[in-house]
PDB file of C-alpha atoms in Angstrom:
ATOM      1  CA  UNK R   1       0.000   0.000   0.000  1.00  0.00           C
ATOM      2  CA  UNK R   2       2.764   2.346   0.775  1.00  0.00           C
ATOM      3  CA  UNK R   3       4.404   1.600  -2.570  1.00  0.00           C
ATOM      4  CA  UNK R   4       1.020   3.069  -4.276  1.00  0.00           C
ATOM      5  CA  UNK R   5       0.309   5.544  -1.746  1.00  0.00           C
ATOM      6  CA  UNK R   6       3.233   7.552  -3.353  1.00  0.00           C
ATOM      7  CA  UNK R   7       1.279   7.572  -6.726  1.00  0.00           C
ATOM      8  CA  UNK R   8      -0.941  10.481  -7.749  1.00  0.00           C
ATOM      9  CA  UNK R   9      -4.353   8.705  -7.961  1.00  0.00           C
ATOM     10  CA  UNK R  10      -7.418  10.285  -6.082  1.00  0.00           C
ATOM     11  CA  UNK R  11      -8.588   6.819  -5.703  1.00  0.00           C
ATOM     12  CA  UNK R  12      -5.443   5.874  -3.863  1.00  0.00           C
ATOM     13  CA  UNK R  13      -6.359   8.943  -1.007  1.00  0.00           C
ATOM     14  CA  UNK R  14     -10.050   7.559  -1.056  1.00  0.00           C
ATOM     15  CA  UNK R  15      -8.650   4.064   0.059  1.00  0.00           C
ATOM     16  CA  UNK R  16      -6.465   5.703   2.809  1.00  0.00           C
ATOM     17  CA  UNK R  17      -8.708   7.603   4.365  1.00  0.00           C
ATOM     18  CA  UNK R  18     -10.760   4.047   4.564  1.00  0.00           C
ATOM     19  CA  UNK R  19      -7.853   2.972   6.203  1.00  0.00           C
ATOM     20  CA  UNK R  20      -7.459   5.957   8.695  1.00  0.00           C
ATOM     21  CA  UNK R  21     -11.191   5.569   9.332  1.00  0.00           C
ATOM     22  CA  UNK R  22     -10.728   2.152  10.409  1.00  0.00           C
ATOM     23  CA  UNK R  23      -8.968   1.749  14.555  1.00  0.00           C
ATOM     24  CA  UNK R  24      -7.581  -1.719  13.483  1.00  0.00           C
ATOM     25  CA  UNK R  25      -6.176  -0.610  10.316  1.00  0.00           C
ATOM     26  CA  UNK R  26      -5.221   3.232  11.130  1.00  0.00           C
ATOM     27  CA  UNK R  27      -1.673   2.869  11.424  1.00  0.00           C
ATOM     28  CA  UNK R  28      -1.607   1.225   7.916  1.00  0.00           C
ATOM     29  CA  UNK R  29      -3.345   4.459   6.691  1.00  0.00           C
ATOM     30  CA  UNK R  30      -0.933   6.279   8.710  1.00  0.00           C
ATOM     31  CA  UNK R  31       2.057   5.307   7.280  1.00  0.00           C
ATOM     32  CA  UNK R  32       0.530   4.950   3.562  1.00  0.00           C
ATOM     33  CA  UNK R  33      -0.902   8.911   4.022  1.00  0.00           C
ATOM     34  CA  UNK R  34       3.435  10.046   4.987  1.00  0.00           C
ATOM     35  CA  UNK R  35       4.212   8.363   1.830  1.00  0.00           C
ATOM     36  CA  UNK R  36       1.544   9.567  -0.118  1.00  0.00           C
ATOM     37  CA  UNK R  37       1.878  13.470   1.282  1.00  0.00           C
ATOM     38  CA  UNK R  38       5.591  13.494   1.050  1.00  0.00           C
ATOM     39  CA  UNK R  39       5.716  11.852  -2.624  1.00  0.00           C
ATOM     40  CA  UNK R  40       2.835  14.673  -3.881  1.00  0.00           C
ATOM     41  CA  UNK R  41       4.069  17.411  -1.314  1.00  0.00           C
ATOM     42  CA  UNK R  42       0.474  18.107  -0.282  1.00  0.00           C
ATOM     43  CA  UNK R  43      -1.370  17.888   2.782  1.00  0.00           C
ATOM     44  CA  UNK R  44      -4.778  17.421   1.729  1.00  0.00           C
ATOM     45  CA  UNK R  45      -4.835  13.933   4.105  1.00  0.00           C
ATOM     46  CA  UNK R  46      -3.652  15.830   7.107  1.00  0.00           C
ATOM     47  CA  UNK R  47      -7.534  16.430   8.273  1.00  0.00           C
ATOM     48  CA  UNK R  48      -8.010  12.705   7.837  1.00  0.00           C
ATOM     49  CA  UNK R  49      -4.669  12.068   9.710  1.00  0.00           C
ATOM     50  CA  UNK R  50      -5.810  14.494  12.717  1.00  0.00           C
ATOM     51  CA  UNK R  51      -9.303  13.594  13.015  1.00  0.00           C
ATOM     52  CA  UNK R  52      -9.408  10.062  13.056  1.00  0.00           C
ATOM     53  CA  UNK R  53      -6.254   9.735  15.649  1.00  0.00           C
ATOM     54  CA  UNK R  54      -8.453  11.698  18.231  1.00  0.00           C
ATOM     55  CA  UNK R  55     -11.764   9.957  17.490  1.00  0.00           C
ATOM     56  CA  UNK R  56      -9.959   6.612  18.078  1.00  0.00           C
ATOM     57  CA  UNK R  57      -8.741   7.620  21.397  1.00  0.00           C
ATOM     58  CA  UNK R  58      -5.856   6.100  21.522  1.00  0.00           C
ATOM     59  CA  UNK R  59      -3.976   5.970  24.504  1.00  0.00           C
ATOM     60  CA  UNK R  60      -1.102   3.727  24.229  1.00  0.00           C
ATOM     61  CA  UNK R  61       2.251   5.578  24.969  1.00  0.00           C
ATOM     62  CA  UNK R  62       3.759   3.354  21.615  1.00  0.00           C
ATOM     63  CA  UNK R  63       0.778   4.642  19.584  1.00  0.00           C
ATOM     64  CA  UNK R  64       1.540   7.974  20.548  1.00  0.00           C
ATOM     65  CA  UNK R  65       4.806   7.763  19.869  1.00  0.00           C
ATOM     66  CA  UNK R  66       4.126   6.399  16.642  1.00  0.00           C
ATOM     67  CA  UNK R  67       1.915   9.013  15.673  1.00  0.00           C
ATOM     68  CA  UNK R  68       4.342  11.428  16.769  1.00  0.00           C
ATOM     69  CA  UNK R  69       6.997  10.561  14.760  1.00  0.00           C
ATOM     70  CA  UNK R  70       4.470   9.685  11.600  1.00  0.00           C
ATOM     71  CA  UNK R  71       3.702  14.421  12.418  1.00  0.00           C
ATOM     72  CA  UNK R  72       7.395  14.876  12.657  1.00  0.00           C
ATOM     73  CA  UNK R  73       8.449  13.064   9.430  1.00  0.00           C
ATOM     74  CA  UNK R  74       5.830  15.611   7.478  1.00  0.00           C
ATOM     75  CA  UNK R  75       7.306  18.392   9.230  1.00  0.00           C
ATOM     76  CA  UNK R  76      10.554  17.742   8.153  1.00  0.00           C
ATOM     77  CA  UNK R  77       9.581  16.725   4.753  1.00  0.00           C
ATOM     78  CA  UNK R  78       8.355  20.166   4.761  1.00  0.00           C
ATOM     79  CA  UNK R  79       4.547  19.440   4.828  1.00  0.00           C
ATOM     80  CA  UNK R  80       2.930  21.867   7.452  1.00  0.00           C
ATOM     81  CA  UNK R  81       0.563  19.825   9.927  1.00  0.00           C
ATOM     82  CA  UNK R  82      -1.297  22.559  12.450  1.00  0.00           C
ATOM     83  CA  UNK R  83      -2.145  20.338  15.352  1.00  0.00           C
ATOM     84  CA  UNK R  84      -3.954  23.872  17.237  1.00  0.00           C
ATOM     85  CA  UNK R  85      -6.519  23.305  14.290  1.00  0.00           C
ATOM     86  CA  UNK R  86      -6.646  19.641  13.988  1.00  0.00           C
ATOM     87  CA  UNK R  87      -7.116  18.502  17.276  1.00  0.00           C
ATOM     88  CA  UNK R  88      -9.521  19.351  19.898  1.00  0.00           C
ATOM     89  CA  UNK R  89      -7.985  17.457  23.057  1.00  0.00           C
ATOM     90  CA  UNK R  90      -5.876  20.217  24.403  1.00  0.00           C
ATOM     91  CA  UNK R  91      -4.790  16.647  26.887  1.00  0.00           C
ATOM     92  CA  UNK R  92      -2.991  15.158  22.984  1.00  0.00           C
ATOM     93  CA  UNK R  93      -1.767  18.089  21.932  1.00  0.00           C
ATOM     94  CA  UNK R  94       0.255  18.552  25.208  1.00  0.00           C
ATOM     95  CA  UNK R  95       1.289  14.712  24.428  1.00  0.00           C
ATOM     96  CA  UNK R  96       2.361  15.072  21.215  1.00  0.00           C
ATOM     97  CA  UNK R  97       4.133  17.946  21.437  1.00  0.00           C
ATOM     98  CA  UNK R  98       6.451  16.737  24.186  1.00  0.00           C
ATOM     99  CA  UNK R  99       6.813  13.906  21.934  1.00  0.00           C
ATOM    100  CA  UNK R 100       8.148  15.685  18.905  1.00  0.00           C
ATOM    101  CA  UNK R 101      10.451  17.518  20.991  1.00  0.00           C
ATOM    102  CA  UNK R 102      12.209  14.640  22.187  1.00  0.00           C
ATOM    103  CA  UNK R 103      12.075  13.090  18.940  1.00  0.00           C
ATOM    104  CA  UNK R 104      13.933  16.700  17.428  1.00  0.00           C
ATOM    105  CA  UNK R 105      16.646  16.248  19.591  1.00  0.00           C
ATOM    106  CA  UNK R 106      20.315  15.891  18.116  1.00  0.00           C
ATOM    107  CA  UNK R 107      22.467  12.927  18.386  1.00  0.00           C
ATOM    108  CA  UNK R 108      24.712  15.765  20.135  1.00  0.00           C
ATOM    109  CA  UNK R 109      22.391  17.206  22.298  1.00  0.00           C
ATOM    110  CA  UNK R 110      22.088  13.376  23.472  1.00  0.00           C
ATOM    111  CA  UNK R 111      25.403  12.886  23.992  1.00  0.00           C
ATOM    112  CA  UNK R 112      25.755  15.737  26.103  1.00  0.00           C
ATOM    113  CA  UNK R 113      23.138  14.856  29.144  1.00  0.00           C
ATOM    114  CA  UNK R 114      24.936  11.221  28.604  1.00  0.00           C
ATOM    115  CA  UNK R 115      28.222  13.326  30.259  1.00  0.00           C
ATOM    116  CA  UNK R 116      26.014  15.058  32.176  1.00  0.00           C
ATOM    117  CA  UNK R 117      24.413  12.690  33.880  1.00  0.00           C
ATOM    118  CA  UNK R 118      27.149  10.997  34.758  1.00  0.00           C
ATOM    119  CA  UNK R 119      26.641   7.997  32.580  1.00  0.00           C
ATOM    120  CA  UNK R 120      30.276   8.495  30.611  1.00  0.00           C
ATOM    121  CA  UNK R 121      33.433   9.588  32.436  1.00  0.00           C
ATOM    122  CA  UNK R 122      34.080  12.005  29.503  1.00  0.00           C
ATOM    123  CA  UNK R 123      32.289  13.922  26.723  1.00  0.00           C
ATOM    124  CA  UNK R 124      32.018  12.662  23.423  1.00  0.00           C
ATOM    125  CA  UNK R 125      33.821  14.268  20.751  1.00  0.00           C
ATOM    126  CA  UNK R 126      32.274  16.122  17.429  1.00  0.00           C
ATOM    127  CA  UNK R 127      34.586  13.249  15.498  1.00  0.00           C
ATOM    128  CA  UNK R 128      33.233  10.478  17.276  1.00  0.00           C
ATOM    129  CA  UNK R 129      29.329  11.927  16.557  1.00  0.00           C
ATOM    130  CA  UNK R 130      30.255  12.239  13.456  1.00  0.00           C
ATOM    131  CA  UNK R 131      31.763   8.835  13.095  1.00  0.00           C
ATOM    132  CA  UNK R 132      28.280   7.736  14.872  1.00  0.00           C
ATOM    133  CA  UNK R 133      25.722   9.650  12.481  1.00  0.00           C
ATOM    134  CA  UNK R 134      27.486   7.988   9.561  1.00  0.00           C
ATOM    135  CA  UNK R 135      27.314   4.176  11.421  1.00  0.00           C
ATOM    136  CA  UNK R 136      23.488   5.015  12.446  1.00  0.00           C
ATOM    137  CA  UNK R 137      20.347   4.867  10.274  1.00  0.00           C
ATOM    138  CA  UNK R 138      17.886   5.538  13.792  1.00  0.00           C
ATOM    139  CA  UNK R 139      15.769   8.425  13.800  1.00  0.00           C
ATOM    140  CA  UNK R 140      13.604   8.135  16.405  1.00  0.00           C
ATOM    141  CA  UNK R 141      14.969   9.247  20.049  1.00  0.00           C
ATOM    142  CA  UNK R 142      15.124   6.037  21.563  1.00  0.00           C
ATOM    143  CA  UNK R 143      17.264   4.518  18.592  1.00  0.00           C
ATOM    144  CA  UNK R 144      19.292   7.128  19.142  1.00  0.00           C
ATOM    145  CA  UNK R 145      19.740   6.463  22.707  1.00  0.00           C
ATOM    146  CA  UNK R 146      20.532   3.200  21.964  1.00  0.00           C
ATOM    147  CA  UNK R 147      23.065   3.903  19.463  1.00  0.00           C
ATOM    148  CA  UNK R 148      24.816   5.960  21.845  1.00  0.00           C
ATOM    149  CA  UNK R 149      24.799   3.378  23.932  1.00  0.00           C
ATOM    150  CA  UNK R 150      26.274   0.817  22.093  1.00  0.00           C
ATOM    151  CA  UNK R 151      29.187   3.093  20.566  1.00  0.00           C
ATOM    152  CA  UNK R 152      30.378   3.591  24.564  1.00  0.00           C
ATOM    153  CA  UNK R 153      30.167  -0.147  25.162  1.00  0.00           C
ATOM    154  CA  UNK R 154      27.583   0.184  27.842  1.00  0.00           C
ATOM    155  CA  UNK R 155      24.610  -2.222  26.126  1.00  0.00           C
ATOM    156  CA  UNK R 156      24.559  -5.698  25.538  1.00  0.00           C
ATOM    157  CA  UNK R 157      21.523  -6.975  23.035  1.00  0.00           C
ATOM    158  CA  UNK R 158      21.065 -11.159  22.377  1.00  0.00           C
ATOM    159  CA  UNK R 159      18.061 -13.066  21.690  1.00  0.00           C
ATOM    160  CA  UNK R 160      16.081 -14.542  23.971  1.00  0.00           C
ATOM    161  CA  UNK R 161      14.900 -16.959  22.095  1.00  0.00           C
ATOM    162  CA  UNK R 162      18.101 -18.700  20.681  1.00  0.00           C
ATOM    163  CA  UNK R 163      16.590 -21.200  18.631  1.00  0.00           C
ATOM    164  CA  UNK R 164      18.622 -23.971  20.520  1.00  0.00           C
ATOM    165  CA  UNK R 165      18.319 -26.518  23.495  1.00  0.00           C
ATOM    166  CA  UNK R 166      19.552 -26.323  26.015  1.00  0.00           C
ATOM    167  CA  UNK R 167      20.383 -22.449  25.958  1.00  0.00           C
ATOM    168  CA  UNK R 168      24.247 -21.539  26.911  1.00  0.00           C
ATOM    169  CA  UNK R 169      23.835 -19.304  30.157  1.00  0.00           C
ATOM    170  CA  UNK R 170      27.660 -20.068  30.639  1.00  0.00           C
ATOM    171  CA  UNK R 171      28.475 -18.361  26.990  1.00  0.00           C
ATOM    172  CA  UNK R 172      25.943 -15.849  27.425  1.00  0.00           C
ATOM    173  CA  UNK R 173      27.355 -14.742  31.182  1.00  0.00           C
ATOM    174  CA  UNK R 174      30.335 -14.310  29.952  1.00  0.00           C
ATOM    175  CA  UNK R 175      29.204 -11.739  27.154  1.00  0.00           C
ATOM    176  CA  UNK R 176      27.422  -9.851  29.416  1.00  0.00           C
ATOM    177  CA  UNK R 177      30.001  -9.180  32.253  1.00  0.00           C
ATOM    178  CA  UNK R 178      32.115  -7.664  29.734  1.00  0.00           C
ATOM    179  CA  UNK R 179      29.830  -4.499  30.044  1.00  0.00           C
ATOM    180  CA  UNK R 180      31.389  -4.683  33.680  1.00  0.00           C
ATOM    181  CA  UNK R 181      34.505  -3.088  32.482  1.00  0.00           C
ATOM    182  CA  UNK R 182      36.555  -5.334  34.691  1.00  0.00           C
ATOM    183  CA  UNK R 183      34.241  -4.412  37.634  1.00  0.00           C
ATOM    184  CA  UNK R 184      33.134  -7.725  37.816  1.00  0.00           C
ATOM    185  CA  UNK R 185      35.875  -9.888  38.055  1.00  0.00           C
ATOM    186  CA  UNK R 186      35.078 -13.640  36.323  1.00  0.00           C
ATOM    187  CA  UNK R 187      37.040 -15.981  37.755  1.00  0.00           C
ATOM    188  CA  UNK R 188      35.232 -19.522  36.094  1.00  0.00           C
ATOM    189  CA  UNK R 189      31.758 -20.049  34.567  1.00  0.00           C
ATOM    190  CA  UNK R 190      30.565 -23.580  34.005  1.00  0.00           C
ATOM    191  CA  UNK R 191      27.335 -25.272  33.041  1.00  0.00           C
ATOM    192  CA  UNK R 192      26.083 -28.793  33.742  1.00  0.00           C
ATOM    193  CA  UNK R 193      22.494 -29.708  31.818  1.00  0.00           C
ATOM    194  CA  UNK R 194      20.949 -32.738  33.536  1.00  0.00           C
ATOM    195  CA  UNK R 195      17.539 -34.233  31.863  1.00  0.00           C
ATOM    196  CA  UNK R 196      14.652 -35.660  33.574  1.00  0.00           C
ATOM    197  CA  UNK R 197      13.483 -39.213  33.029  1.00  0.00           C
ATOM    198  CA  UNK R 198      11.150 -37.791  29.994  1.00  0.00           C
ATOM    199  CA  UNK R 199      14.444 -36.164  28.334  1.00  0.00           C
ATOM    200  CA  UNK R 200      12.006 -33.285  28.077  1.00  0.00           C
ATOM    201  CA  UNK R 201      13.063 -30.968  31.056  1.00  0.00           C
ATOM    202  CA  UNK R 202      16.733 -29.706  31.883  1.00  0.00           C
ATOM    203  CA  UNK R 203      17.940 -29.008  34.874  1.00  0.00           C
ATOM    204  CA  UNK R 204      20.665 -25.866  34.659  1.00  0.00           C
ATOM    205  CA  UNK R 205      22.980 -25.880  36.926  1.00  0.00           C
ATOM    206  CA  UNK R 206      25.571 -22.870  37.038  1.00  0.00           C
ATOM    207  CA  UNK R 207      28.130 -21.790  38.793  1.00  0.00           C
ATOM    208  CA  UNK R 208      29.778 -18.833  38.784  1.00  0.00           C
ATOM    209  CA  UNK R 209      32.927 -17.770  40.437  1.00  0.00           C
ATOM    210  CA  UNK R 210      33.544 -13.772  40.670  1.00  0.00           C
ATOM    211  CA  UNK R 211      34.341 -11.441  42.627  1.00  0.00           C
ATOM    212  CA  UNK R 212      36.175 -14.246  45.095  1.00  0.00           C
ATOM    213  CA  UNK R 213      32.113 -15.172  45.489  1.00  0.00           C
ATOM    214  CA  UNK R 214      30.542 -18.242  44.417  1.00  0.00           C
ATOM    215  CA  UNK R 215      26.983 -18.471  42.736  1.00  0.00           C
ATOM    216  CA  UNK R 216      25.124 -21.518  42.102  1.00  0.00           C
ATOM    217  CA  UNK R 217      22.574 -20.427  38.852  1.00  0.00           C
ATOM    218  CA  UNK R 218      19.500 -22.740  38.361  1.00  0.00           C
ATOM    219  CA  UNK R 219      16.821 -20.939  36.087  1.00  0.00           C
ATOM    220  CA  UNK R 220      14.362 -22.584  34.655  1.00  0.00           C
ATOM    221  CA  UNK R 221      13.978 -24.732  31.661  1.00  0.00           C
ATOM    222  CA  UNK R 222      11.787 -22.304  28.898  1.00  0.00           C
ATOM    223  CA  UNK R 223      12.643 -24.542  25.988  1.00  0.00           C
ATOM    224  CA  UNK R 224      14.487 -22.579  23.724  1.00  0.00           C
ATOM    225  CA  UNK R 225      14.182 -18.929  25.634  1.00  0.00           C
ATOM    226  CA  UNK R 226      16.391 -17.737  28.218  1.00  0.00           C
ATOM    227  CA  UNK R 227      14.632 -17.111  31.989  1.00  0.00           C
ATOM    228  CA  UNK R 228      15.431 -13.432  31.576  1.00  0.00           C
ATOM    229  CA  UNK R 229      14.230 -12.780  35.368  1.00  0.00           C
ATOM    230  CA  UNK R 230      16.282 -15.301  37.071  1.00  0.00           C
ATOM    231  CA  UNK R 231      19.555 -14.141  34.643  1.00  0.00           C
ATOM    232  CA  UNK R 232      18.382 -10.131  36.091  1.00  0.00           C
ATOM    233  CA  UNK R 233      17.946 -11.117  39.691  1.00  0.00           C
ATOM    234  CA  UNK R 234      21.665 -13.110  39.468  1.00  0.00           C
ATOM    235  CA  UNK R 235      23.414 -10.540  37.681  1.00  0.00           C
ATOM    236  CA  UNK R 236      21.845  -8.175  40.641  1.00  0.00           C
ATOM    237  CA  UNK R 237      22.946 -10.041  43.746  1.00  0.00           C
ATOM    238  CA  UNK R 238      26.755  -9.810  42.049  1.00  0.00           C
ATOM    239  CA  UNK R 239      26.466  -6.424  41.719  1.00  0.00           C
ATOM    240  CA  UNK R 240      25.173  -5.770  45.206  1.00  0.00           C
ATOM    241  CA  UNK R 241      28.168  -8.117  46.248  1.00  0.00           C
ATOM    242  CA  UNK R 242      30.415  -6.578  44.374  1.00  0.00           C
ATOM    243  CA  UNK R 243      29.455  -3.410  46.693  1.00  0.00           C
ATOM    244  CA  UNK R 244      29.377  -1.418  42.596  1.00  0.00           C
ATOM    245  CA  UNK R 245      26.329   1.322  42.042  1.00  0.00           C
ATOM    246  CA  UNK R 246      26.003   0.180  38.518  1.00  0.00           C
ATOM    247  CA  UNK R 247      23.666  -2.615  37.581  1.00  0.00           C
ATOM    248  CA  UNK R 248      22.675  -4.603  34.635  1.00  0.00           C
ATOM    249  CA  UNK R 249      19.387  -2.977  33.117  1.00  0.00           C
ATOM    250  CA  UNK R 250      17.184  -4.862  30.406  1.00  0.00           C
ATOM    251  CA  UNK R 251      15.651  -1.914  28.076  1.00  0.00           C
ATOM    252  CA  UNK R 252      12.411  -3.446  26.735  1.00  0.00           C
ATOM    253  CA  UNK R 253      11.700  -3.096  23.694  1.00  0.00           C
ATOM    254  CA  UNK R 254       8.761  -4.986  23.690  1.00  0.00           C
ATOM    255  CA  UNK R 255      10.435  -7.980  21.384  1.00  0.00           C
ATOM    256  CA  UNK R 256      12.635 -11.076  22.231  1.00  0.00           C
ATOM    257  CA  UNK R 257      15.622  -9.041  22.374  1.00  0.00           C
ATOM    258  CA  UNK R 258      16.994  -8.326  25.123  1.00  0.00           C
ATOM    259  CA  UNK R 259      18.717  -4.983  25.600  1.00  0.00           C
ATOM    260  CA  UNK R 260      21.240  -4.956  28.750  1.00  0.00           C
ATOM    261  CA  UNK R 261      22.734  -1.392  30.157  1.00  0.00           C
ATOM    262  CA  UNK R 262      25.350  -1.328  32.417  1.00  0.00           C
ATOM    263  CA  UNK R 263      25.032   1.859  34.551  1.00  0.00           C
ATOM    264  CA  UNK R 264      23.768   3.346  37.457  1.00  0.00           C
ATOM    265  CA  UNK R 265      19.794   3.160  37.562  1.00  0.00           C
ATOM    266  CA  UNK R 266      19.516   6.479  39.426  1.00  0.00           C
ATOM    267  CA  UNK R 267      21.569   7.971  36.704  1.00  0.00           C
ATOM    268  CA  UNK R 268      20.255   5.817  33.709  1.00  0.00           C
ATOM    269  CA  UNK R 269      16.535   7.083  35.341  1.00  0.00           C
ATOM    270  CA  UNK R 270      17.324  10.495  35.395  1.00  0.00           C
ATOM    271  CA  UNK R 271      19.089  10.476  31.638  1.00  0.00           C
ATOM    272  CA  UNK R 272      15.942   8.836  30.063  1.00  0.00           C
ATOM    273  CA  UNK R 273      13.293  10.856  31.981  1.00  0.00           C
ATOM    274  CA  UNK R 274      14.732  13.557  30.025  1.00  0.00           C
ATOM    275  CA  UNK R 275      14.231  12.071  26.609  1.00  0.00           C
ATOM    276  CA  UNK R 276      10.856   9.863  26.721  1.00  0.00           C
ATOM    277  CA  UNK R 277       7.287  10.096  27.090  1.00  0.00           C
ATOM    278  CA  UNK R 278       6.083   8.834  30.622  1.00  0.00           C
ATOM    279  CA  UNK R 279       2.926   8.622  31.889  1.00  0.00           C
TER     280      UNK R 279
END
């Protein structure tokens, strides 16, 4: 649909505005009506695009993000949208204006509440944003954020659902205390997999040596997907052991990735407040 939407054909914005009309289908509409205003530089859907957003009542801070973003993109593709005119909920229009703030922000502007905040010992400089904006393709804040993240060697992203039985803890431990910057000291990982009588359970057993403290792991068997909250709640007690501030942080993203920060959750709070929408 997006393909056509960026034909001129009246019939083509009859059939979006169907779709925009439509809850279940809206954000289909939505993205076909960017394509279609950007390709014909017009903004004869943005009524459509207004209205029916409202009379959905949406509420859901990813739909209003997505929204969001779906305004900024014709803003910067220089289609005017007049959300004072368009939308009657002066409630949404606070929303999405705090919304496409964030989302305006500047890899740099980023970067610099990252040193501010404490989060990196030392600020970024215009060669290594540069070097970033040309490794990149995110435009949305959060991306961003994650980018950033990921350049200072402070996130950690695998799958949670491997595709494999049994799952490696031992391999995957071992990836994820090198966020630690030598913080957390690994002395010896090892795993032992025993299977029931039905060879349809396993039993993990890990044990983990660091810090000159011994751990004995045993999450449970989820097939094929690693027990995220038993991994969280070990790689907490060695940080509280370890006497560190910093802690391992899953970012959810709402997928089976998992997205592990290593920093200091009063700090990692405060940084993020600053950049998201939170109800």
């Amino acid at each position: 649909m997006e393909a056509l939407a960026r034909l001129s054909d009246p019939k083509i914005e009859v059939e979006i505005v169907k779709l925009l009309k439509s809850k279940t289908a809206y954000f289909d509409g939505l993205d076909a009506a960017v394509s279609h205003s950007l390709a014909q530089k017009d903004n004869g859907l943005n009524t459509a695009i207004l209205s029916n957003f409202e009379k959905h009542k949406f509420k859901d801070g990813y739909e209003i993000q997505s929204y969001a973003e779906a305004i900024l993109k014709l803003k910067q593709g220089g289609i005017s949208v007049n959300l004072q005119q368009g939308l009657k909920s002066e409630t949404l229009k606070a929303k999405l204006n705090k919304v496409i703030e964030i989302e305006s922000i500047s890899m740099a502007q980023l970067a610099a509440n990252l040193y501010k905040t404490g989060l990196i010992e030392k600020p970024m400089s215009t060669e290594d944003l540069n070097l970033l904006k040309l490794k990149t393709t995110e435009a949305a804040s959060f991306g961003k954020i994650l980018a950033l993240f990921e350049d200072r060697r402070m996130l950690f992203r695998f799958n949670l659902e491997p595709g494999f039985i049994p799952v490696s803890y031992e391999h995957l431990l071992k990836d994820i205390f090198r966020l630690s910057n030598q913080k957390i000291k690994v002395e010896a990982i090892w795993q032992a997999n025993l299977e029931s009588d039905t060879s349809e359970i396993n039993t993990y057993n890990i044990t983990l040596i660091a810090n000159e403290s011994v751990y004995l792991f045993t999450p449970q068997d989820l097939g094929s997907i690693y027990d995220l909250n038993a991994l969280l709640n070990l790689l907490g007690k060695v940080c509280e052991d370890a006497n560190i501030e910093e802690r391992f942080l899953n970012l959810d993203a709402g997928q089976q990735t998992a997205q592990l920060v290593f920093a200091d959750p009063k700090k990692l709070q405060e940084f993020l407040n600053n950049f998201q929408l939170l109800d």
